[in-house]
Tab-separated table of C-alpha atoms in Angstrom:
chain	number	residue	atom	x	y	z
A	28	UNK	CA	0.000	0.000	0.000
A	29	UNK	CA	1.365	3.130	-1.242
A	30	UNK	CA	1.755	5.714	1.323
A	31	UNK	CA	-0.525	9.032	0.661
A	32	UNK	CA	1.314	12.404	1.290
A	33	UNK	CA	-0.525	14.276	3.855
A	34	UNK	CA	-1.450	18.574	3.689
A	35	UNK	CA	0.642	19.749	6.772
A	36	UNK	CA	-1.058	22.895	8.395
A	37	UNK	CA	0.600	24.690	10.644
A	38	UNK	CA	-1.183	27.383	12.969
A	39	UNK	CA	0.261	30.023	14.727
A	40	UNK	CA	-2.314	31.323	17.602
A	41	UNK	CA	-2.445	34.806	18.155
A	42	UNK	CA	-1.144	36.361	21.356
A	43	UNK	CA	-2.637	39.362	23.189
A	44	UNK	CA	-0.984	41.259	25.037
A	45	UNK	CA	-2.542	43.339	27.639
A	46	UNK	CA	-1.187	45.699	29.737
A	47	UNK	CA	-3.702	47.501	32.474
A	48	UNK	CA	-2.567	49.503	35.597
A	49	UNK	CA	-5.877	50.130	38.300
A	50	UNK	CA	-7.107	53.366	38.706
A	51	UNK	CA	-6.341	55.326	42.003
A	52	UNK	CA	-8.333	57.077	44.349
A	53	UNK	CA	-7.063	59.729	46.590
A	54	UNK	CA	-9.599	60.523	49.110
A	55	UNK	CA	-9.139	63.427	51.396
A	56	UNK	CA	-11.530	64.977	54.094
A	57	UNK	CA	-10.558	67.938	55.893
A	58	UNK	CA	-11.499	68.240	59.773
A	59	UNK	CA	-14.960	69.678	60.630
A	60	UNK	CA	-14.774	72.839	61.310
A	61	UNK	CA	-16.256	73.474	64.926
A	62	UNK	CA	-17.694	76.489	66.682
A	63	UNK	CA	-18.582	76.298	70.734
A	64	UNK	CA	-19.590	79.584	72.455
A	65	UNK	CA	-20.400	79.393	75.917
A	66	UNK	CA	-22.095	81.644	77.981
A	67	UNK	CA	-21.206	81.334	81.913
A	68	UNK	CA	-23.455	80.446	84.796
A	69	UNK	CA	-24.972	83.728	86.310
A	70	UNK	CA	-25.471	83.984	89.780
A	71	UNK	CA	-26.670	87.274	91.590
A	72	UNK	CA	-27.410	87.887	95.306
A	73	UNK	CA	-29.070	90.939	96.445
A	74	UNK	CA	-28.658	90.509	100.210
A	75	UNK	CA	-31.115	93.405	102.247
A	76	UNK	CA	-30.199	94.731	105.512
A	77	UNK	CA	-32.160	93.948	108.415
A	78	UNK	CA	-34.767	96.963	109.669
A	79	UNK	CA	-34.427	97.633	113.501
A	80	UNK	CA	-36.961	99.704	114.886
A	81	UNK	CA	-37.178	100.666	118.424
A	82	UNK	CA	-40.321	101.888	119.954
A	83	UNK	CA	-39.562	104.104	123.253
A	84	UNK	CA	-42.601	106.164	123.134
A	85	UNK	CA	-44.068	104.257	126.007
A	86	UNK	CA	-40.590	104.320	128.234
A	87	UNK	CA	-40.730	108.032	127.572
A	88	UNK	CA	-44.426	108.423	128.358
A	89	UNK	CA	-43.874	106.593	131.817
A	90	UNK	CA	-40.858	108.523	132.570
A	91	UNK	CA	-41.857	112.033	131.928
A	92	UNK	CA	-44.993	111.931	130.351
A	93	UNK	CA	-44.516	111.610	126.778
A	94	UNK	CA	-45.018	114.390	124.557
A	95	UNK	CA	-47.347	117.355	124.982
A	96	UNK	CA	-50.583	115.819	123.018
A	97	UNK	CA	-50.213	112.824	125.305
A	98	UNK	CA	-49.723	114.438	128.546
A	99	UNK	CA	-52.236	117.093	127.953
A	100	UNK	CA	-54.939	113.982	127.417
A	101	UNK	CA	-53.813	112.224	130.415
A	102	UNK	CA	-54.080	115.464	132.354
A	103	UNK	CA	-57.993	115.873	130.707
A	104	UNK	CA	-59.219	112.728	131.352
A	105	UNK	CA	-58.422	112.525	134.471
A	106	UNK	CA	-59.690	115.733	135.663
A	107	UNK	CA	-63.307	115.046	135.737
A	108	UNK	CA	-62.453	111.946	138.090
A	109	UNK	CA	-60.639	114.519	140.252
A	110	UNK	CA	-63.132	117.026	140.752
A	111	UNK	CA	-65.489	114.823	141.357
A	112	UNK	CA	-63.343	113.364	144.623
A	113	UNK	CA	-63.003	117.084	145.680
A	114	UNK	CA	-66.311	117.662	145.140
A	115	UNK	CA	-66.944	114.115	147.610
A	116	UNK	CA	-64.327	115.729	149.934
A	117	UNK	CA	-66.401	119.191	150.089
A	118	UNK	CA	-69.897	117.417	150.904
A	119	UNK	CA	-67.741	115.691	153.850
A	120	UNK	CA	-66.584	118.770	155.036
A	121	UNK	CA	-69.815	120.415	155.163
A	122	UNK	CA	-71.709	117.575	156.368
A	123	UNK	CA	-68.706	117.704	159.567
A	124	UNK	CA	-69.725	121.345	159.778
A	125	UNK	CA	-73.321	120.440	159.894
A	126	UNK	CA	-72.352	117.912	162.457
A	127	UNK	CA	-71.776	120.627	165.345
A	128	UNK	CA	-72.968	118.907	167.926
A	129	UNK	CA	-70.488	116.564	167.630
A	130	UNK	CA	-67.237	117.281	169.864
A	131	UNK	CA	-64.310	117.145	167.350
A	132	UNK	CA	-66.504	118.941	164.240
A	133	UNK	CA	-65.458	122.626	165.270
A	134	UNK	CA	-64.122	125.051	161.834
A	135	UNK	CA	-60.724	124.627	163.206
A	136	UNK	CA	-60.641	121.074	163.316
A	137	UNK	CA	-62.832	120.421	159.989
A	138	UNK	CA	-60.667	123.086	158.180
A	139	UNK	CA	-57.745	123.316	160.099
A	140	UNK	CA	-56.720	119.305	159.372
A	141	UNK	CA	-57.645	119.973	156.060
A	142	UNK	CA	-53.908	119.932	154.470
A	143	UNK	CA	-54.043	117.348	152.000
A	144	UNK	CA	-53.885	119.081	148.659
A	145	UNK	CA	-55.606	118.016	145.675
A	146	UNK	CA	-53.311	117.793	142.900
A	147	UNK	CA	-53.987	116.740	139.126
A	148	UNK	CA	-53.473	113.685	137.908
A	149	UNK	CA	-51.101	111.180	136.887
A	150	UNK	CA	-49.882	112.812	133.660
A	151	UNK	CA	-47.163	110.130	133.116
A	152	UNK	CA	-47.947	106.900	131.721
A	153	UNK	CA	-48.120	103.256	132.896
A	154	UNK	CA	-44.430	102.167	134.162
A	155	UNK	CA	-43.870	98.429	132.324
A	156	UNK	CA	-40.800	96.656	131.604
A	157	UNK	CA	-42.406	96.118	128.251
A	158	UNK	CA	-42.226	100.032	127.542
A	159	UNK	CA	-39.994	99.392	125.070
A	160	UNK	CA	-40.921	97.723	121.976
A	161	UNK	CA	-37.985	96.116	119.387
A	162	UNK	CA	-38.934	94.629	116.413
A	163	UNK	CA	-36.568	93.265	113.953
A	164	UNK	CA	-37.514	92.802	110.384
A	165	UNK	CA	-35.084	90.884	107.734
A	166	UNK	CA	-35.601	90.174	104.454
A	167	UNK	CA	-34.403	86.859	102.356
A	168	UNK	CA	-31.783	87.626	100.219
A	169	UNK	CA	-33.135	87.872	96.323
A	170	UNK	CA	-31.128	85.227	94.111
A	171	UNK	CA	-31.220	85.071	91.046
A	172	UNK	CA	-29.419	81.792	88.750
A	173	UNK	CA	-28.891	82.203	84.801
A	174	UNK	CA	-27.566	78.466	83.903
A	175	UNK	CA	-25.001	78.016	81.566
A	176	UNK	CA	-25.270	77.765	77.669
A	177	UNK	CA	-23.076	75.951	75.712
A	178	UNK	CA	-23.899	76.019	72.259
A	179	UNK	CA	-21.524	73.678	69.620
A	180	UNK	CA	-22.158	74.710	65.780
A	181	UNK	CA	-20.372	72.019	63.087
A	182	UNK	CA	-19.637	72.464	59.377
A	183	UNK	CA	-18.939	69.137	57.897
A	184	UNK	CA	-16.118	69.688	54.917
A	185	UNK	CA	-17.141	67.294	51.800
A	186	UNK	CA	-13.948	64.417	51.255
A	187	UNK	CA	-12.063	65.697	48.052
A	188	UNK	CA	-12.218	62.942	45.954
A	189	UNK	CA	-9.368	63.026	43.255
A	190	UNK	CA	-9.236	59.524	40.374
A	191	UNK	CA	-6.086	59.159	38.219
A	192	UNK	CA	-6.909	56.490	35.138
A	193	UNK	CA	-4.654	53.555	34.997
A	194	UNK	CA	-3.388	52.940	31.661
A	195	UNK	CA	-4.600	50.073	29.768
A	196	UNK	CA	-2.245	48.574	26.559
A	197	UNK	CA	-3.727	46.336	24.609
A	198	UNK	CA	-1.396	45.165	21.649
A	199	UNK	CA	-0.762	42.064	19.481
A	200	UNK	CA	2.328	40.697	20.660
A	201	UNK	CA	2.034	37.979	18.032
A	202	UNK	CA	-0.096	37.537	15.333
A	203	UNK	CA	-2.330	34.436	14.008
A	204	UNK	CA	-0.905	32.593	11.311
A	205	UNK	CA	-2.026	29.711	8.980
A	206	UNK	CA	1.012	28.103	7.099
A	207	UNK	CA	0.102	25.508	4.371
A	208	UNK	CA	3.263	22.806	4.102
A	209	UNK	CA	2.354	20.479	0.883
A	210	UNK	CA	3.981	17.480	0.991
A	211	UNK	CA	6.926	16.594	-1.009
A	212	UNK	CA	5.578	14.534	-3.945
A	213	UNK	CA	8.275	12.282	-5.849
A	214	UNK	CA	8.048	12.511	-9.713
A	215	UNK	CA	9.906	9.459	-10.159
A	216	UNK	CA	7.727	7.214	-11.086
């Protein structure tokens, strides 16, 4: 059996080449920006002085009467109390001098012991140890409290966001190729 030459094909394949960097991201974000204000705590006091008051008006009225109003009203009000007692005082004297008959109830002796002297009345006023009034009056202090304030204000900055393309290279390092090798046919026949 003869032996058949035989079509030799011969492929080449084709080779890509491909070259890619990645892209890059540079991200930056500057710092908020912050804003406190604070306003301090307030705290006020207004602190009053006590009030003394001192009432001698009675201590003054006991020890010489008081003052002319006073006295002269003492002095009036008692008078009617005092005339009537001399008045009492007369009536016995004259009812002694009607009383003749009786030893002892002569003008000399009726009139003659008659040396009490009628006088006017008590002009000064009641003697007390409470004569003297004191009365203390205090006030509570006014306070007044402000609290504190804080108040925080915040401005977000945005990130700054920068890309920078890679490169991509895509090239044909080798290309496809199809080679046709007949065979080698012997004319000798």
């Amino acid at each position: 059996m003869p032996i058949v030459p035989m079509l030799q094909i011969r492929q080449t394949p084709a080779i890509l080449h491909i070259d890619a960097d990645p892209g890059q991201y540079s991200i930056q974000q500057p710092s908020a920006d912050m804003e406190l204000k604070t306003r301090r705590a307030q705290l006020e006091i207004h602190q009053y002085q006590p009030q003394l008051t001192i009432d001698q008006s009675a201590a003054f009225s006991a020890y010489n009467g008081g003052n002319y109003l006073e006295m002269n009203n003492r002095i009036y009000s008692g008078l009617p109390q005092i005339f009537l007692q001399a008045i009492a005082h007369k009536v016995e004297q004259g009812n002694r001098m009607a009383a003749i008959h009786i030893p002892g109830n002569t003008v000399a002796n009726v009139y003659g012991e008659d040396t009490e002297t009628h006088v006017l009345p008590e002009f000064r006023g009641p003697a007390s140890m409470d004569n003297v009034d004191i009365h203390v009056e205090t006030r509570a202090p006014d306070i007044t409290y402000t609290p504190a304030v804080s108040e925080m204000h915040v401005t977000v900055n945005r990130p700054e966001i920068e890309y920078t393309r890679g490169k991509l290279e895509i090239y044909m390092q080798q290309y496809p190729s199809v080679a046709y090798i007949p065979p080698e046919i012997d004319v000798m026949m």
